[in-house]
mmCIF file with all atom_site columns, C-alpha atoms in Angstrom:
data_model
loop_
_atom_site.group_PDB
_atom_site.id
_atom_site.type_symbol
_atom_site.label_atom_id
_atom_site.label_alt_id
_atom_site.label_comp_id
_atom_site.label_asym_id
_atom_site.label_entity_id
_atom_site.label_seq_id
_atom_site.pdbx_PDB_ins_code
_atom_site.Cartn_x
_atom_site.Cartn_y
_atom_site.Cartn_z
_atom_site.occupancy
_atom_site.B_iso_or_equiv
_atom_site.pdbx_formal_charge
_atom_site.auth_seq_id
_atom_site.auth_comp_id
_atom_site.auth_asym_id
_atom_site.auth_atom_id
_atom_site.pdbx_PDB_model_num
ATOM 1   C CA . UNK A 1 1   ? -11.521 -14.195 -0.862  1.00 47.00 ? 10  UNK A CA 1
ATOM 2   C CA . UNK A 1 2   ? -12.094 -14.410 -4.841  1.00 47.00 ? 11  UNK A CA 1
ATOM 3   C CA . UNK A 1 3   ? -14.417 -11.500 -6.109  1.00 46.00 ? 12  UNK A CA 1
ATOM 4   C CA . UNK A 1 4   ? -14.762 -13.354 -10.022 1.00 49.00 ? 13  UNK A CA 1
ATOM 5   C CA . UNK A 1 5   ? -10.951 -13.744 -10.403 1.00 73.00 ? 14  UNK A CA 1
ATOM 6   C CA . UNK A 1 6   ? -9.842  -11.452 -8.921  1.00 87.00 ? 15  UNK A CA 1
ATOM 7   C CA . UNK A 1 7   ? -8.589  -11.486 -5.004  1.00 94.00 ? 16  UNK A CA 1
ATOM 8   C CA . UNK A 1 8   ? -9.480  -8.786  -2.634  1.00 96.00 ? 17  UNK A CA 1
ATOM 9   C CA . UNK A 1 9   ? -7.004  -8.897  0.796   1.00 97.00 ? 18  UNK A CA 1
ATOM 10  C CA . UNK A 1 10  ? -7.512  -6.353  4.033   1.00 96.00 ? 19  UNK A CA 1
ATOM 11  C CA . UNK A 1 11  ? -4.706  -4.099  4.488   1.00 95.00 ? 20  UNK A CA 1
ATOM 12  C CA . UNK A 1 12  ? -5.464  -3.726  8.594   1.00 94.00 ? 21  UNK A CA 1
ATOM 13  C CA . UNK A 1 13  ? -2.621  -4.347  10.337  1.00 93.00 ? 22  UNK A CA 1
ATOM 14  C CA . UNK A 1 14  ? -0.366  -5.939  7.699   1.00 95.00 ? 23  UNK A CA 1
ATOM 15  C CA . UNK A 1 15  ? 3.114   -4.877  7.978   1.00 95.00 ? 24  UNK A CA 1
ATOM 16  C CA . UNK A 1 16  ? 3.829   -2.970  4.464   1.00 95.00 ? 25  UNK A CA 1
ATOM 17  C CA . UNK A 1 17  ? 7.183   -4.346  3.071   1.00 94.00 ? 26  UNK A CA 1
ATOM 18  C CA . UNK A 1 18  ? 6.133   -7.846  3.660   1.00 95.00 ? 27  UNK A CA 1
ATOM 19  C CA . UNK A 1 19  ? 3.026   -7.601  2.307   1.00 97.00 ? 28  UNK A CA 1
ATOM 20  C CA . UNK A 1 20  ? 4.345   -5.893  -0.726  1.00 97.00 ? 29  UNK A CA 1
ATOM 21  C CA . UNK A 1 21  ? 6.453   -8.619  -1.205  1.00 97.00 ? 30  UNK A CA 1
ATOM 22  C CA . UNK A 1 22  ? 4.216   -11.236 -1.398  1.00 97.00 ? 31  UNK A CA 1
ATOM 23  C CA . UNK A 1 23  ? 1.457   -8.802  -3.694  1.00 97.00 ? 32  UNK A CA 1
ATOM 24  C CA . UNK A 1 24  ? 4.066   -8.459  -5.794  1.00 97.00 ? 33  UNK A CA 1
ATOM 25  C CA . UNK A 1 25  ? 5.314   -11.805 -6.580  1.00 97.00 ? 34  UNK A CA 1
ATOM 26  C CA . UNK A 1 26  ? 1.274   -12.991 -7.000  1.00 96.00 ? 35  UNK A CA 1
ATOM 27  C CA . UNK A 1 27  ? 0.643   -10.167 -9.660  1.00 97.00 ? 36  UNK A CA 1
ATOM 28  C CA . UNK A 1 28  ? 3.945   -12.030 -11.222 1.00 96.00 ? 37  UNK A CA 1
ATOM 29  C CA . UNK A 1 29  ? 2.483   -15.403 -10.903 1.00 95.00 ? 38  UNK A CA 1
ATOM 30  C CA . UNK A 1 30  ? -1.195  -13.202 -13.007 1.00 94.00 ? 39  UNK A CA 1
ATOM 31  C CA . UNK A 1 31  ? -3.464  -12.527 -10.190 1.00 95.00 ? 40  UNK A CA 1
ATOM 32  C CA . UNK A 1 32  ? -5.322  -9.839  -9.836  1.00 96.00 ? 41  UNK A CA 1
ATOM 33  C CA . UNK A 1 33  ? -5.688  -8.158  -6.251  1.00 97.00 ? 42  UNK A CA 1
ATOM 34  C CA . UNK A 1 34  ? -7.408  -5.787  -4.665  1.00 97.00 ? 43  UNK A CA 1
ATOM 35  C CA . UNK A 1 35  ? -6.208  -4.097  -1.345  1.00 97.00 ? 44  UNK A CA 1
ATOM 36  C CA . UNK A 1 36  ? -8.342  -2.696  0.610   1.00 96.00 ? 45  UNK A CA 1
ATOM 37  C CA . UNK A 1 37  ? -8.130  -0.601  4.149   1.00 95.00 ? 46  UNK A CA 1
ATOM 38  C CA . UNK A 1 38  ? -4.670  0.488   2.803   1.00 94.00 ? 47  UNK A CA 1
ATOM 39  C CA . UNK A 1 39  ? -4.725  3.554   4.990   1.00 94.00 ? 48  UNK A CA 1
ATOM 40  C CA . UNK A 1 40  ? -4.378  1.043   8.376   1.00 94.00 ? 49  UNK A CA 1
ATOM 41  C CA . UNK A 1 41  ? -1.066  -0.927  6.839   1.00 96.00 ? 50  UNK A CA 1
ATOM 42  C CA . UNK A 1 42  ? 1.581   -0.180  8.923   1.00 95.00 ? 51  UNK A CA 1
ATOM 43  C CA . UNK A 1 43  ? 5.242   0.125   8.479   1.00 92.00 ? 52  UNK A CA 1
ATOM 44  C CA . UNK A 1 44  ? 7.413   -0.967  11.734  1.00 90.00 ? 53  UNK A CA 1
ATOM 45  C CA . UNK A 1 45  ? 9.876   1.288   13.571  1.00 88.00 ? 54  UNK A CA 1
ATOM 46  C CA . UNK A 1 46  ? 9.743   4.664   15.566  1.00 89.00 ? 55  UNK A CA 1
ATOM 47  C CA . UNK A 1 47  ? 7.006   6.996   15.079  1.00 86.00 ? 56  UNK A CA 1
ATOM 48  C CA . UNK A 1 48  ? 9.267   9.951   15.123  1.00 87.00 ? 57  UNK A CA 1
ATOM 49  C CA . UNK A 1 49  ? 11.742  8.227   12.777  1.00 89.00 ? 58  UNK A CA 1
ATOM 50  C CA . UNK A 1 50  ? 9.392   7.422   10.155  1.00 86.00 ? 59  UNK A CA 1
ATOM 51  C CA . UNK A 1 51  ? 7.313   10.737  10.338  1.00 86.00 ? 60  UNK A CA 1
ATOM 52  C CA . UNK A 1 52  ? 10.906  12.377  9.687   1.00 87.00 ? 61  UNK A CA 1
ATOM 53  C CA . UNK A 1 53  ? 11.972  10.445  7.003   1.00 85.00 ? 62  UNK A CA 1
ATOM 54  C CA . UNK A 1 54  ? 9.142   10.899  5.289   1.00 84.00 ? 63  UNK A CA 1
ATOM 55  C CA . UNK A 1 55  ? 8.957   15.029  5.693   1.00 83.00 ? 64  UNK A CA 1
ATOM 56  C CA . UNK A 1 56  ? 12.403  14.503  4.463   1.00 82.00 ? 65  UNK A CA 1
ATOM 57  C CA . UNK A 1 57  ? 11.672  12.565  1.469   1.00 79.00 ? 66  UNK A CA 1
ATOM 58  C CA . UNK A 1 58  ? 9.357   15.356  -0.054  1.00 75.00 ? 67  UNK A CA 1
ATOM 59  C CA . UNK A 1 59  ? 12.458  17.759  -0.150  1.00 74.00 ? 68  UNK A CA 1
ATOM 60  C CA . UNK A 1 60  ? 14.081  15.649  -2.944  1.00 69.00 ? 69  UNK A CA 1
ATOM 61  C CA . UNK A 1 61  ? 14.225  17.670  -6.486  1.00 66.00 ? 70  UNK A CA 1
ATOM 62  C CA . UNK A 1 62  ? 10.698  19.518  -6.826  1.00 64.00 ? 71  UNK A CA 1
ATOM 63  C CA . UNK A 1 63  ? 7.344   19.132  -8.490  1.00 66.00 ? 72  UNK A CA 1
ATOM 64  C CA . UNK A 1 64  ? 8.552   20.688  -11.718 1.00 73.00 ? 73  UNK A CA 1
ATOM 65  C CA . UNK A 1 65  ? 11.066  17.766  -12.403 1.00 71.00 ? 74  UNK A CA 1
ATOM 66  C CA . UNK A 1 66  ? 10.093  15.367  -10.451 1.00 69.00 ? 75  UNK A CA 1
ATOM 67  C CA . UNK A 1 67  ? 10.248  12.531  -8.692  1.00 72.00 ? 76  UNK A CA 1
ATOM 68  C CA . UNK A 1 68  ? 6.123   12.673  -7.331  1.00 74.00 ? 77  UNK A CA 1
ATOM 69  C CA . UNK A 1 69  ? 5.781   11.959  -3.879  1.00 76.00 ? 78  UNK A CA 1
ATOM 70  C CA . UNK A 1 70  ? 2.490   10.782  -2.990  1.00 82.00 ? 79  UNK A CA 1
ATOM 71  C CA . UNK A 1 71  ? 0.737   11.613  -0.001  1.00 84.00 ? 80  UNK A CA 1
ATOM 72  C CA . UNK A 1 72  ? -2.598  9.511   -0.447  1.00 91.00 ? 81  UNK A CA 1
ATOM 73  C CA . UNK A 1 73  ? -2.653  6.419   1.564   1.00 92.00 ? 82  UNK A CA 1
ATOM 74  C CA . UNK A 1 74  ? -3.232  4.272   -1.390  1.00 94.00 ? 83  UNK A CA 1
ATOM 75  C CA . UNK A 1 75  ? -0.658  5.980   -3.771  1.00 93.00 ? 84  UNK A CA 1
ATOM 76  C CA . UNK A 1 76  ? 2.042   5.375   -1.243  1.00 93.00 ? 85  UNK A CA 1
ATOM 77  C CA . UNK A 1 77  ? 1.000   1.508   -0.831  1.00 96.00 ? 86  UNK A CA 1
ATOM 78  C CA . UNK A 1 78  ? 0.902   1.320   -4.828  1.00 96.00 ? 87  UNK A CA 1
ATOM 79  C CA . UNK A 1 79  ? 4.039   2.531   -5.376  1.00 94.00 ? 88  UNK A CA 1
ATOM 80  C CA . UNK A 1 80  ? 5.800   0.072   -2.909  1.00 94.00 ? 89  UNK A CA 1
ATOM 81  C CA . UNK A 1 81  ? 4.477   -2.348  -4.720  1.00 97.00 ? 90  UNK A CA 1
ATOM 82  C CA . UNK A 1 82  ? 5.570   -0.900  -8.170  1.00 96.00 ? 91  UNK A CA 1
ATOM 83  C CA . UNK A 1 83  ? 8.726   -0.842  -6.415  1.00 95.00 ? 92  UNK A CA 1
ATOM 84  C CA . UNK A 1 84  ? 8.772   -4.574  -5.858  1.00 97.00 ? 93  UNK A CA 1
ATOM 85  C CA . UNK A 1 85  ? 7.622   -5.398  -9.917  1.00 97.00 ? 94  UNK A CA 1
ATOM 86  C CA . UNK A 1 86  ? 10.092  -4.872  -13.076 1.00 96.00 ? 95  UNK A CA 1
ATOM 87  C CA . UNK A 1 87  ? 7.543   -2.411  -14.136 1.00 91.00 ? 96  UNK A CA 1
ATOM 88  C CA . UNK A 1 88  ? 9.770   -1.318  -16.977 1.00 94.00 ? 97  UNK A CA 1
ATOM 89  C CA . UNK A 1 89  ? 9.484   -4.149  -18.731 1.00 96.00 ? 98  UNK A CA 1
ATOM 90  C CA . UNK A 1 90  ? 5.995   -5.097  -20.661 1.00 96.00 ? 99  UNK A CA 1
ATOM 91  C CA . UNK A 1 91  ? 5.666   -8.587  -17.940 1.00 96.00 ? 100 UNK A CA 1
ATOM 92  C CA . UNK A 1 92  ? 6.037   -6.243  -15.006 1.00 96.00 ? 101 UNK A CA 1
ATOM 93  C CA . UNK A 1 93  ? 3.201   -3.270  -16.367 1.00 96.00 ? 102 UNK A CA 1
ATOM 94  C CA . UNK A 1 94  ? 0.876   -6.147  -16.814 1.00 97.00 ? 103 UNK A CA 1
ATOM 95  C CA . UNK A 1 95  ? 1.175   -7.206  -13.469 1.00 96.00 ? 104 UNK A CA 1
ATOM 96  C CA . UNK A 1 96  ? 0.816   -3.365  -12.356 1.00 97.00 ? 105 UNK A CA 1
ATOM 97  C CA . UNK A 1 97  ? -2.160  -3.010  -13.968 1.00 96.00 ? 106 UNK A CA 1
ATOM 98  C CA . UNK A 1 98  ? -3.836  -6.193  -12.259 1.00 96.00 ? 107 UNK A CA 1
ATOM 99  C CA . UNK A 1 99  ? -3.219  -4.313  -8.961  1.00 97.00 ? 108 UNK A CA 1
ATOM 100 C CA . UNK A 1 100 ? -5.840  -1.996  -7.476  1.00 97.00 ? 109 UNK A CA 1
ATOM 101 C CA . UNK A 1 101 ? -5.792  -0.179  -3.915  1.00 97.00 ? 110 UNK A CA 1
ATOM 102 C CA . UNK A 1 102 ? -8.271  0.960   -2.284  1.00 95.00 ? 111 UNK A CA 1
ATOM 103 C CA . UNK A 1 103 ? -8.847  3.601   0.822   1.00 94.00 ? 112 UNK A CA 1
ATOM 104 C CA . UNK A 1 104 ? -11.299 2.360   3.416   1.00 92.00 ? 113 UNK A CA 1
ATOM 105 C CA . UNK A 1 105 ? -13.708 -1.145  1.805   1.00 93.00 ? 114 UNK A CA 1
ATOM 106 C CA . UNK A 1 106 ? -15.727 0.061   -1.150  1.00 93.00 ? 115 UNK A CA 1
ATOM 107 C CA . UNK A 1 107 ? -19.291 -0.464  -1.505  1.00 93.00 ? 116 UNK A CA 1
ATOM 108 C CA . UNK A 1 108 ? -18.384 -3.214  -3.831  1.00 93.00 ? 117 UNK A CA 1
ATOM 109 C CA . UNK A 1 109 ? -16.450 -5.692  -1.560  1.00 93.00 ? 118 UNK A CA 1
ATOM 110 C CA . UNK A 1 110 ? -18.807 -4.991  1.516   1.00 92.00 ? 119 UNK A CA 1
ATOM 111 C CA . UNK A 1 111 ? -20.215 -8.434  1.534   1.00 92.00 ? 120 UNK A CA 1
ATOM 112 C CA . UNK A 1 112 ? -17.289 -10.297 0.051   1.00 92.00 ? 121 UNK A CA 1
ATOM 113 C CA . UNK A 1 113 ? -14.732 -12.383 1.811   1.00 92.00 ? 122 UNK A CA 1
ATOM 114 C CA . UNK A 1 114 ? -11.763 -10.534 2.064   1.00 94.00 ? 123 UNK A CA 1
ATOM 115 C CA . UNK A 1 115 ? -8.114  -12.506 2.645   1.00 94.00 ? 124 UNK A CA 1
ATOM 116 C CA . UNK A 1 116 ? -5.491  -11.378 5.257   1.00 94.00 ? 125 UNK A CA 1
ATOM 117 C CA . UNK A 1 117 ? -1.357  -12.535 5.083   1.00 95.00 ? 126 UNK A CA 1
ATOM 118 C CA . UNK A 1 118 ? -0.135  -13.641 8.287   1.00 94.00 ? 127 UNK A CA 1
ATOM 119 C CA . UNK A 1 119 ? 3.472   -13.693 7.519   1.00 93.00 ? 128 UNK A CA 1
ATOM 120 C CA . UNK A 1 120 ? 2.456   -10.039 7.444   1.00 92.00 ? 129 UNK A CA 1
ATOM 121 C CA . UNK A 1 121 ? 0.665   -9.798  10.242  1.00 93.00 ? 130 UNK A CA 1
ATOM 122 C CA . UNK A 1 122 ? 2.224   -6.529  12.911  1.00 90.00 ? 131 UNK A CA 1
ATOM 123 C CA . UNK A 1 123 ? 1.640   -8.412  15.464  1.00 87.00 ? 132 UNK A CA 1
ATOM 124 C CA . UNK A 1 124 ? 4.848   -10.532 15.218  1.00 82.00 ? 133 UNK A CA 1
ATOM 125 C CA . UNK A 1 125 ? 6.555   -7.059  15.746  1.00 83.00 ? 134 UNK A CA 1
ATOM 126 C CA . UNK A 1 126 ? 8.267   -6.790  19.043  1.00 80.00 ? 135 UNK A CA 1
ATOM 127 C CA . UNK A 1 127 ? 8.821   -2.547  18.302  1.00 80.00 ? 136 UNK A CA 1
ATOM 128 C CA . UNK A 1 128 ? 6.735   -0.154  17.349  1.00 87.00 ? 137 UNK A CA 1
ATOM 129 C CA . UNK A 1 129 ? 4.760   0.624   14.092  1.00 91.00 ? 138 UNK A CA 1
ATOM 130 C CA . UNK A 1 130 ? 3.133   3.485   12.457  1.00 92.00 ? 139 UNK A CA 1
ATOM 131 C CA . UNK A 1 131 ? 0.403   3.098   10.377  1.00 92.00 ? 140 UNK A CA 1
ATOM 132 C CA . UNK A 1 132 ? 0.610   5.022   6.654   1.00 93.00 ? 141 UNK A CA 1
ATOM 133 C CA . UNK A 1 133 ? -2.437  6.803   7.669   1.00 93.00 ? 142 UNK A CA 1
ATOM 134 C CA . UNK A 1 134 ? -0.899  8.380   10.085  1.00 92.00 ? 143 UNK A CA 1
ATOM 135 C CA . UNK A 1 135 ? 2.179   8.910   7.976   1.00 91.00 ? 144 UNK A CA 1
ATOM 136 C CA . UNK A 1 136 ? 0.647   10.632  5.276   1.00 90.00 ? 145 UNK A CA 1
ATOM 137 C CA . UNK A 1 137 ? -1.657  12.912  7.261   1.00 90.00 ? 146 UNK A CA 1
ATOM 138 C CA . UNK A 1 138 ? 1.728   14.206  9.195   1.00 88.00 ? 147 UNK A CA 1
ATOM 139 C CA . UNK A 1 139 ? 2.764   15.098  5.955   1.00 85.00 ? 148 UNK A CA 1
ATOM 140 C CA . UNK A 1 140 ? -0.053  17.308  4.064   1.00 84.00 ? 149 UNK A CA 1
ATOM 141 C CA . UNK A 1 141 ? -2.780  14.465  2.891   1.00 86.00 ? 150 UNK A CA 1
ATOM 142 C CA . UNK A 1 142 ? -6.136  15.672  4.272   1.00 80.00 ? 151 UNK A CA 1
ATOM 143 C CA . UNK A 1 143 ? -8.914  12.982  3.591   1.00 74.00 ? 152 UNK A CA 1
ATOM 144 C CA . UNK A 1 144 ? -11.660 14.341  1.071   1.00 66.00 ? 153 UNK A CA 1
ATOM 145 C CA . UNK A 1 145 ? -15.033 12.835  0.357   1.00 59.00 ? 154 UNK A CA 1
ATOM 146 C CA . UNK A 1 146 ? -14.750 10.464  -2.629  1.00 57.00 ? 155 UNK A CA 1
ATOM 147 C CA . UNK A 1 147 ? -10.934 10.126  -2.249  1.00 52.00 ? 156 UNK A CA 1
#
C-alpha cells in the first residue's frame, strides 16, 4: 500500500474517469501516488466508439502548434488526471508533480503492496469497456523496450 509515503495503486481493471477522480482529489489532499499497470485501465463504452474518437482526436490542429496528443499508455492516464487538478495554479502543479504513472509494475514495487479502488472497479459496468492499451496501440503507440 505505502512505499515510504508515498502510495502505489494497480491500474488493472479500474475504470479511468473514476479513478482519476479520486487520484486527483488525494494529490489535493498531498499524497503522493504511484499508478501502476496503467496500460490495463479501462474506459467504458463501445470498442468501435472509443477507437474512433480517439483516431479523431489526433486530427485536431497539428504537431507544429499544438495541442500534443499522447499515445503512450501512461501519458494518456497522466493527462486525465492533469485534467482533473487546477494545474495552472502553483497548489494544483504541486499536486501534479506528486503523481507518477507507470507502464507494466517496475522492478521497484515488485514486492510491495499495491492498493486497488473499488468504486472504480469495471466490473460494476453492465456495457462494454476498452482498455487504453488497446486504445493507444489502435492509434500508432508501438510498445518499446524501456518505455
Amino acid at each position: 500500500m505505502e512505499r515510504g509515503d508515498k502510495t502505489v495503486i494497480d491500474g488493472s481493471g479500474l475504470i479511468l474517469g473514476r479513478m482519476a477522480s479520486i487520484v486527483a482529489k488525494r494529490l489535493l489532499q498531498g499524497e503522493a501516488i504511484d499508478i501502476v499497470n496503467s496500460e490495463a485501465i479501462v474506459m467504458s463504452g463501445r470498442k468501435n466508439r472509443i477507437i474512433e474518437d480517439a483516431k479523431e482526436f489526433l486530427n485536431v490542429k497539428g504537431p507544429r502548434w499544438g495541442p500534443i496528443h499522447y499515445r503512450k499508455p501512461s501519458m494518456m492516464v497522466k493527462k486525465t488526471i492533469r485534467g482533473m487538478l487546477p494545474y495552472k495554479s502553483s497548489h494544483g502543479r504541486e499536486a501534479y508533480k506528486r503523481l507518477k504513472v507507470h507502464l507494466g509494475v517496475p522492478l521497484e514495487f515488485v514486492n510491495v503492496t499495491k492498493e486497488t479502488i473499488d468504486e472504480a472497479k469495471a466490473e460494476r459496468l453492465g456495457g462494454g469497456y476498452v482498455t487504453i492499451r488497446e486504445i493507444a496501440e489502435s492509434i500508432g503507440w508501438k510498445r518499446r523496450v524501456g518505455t
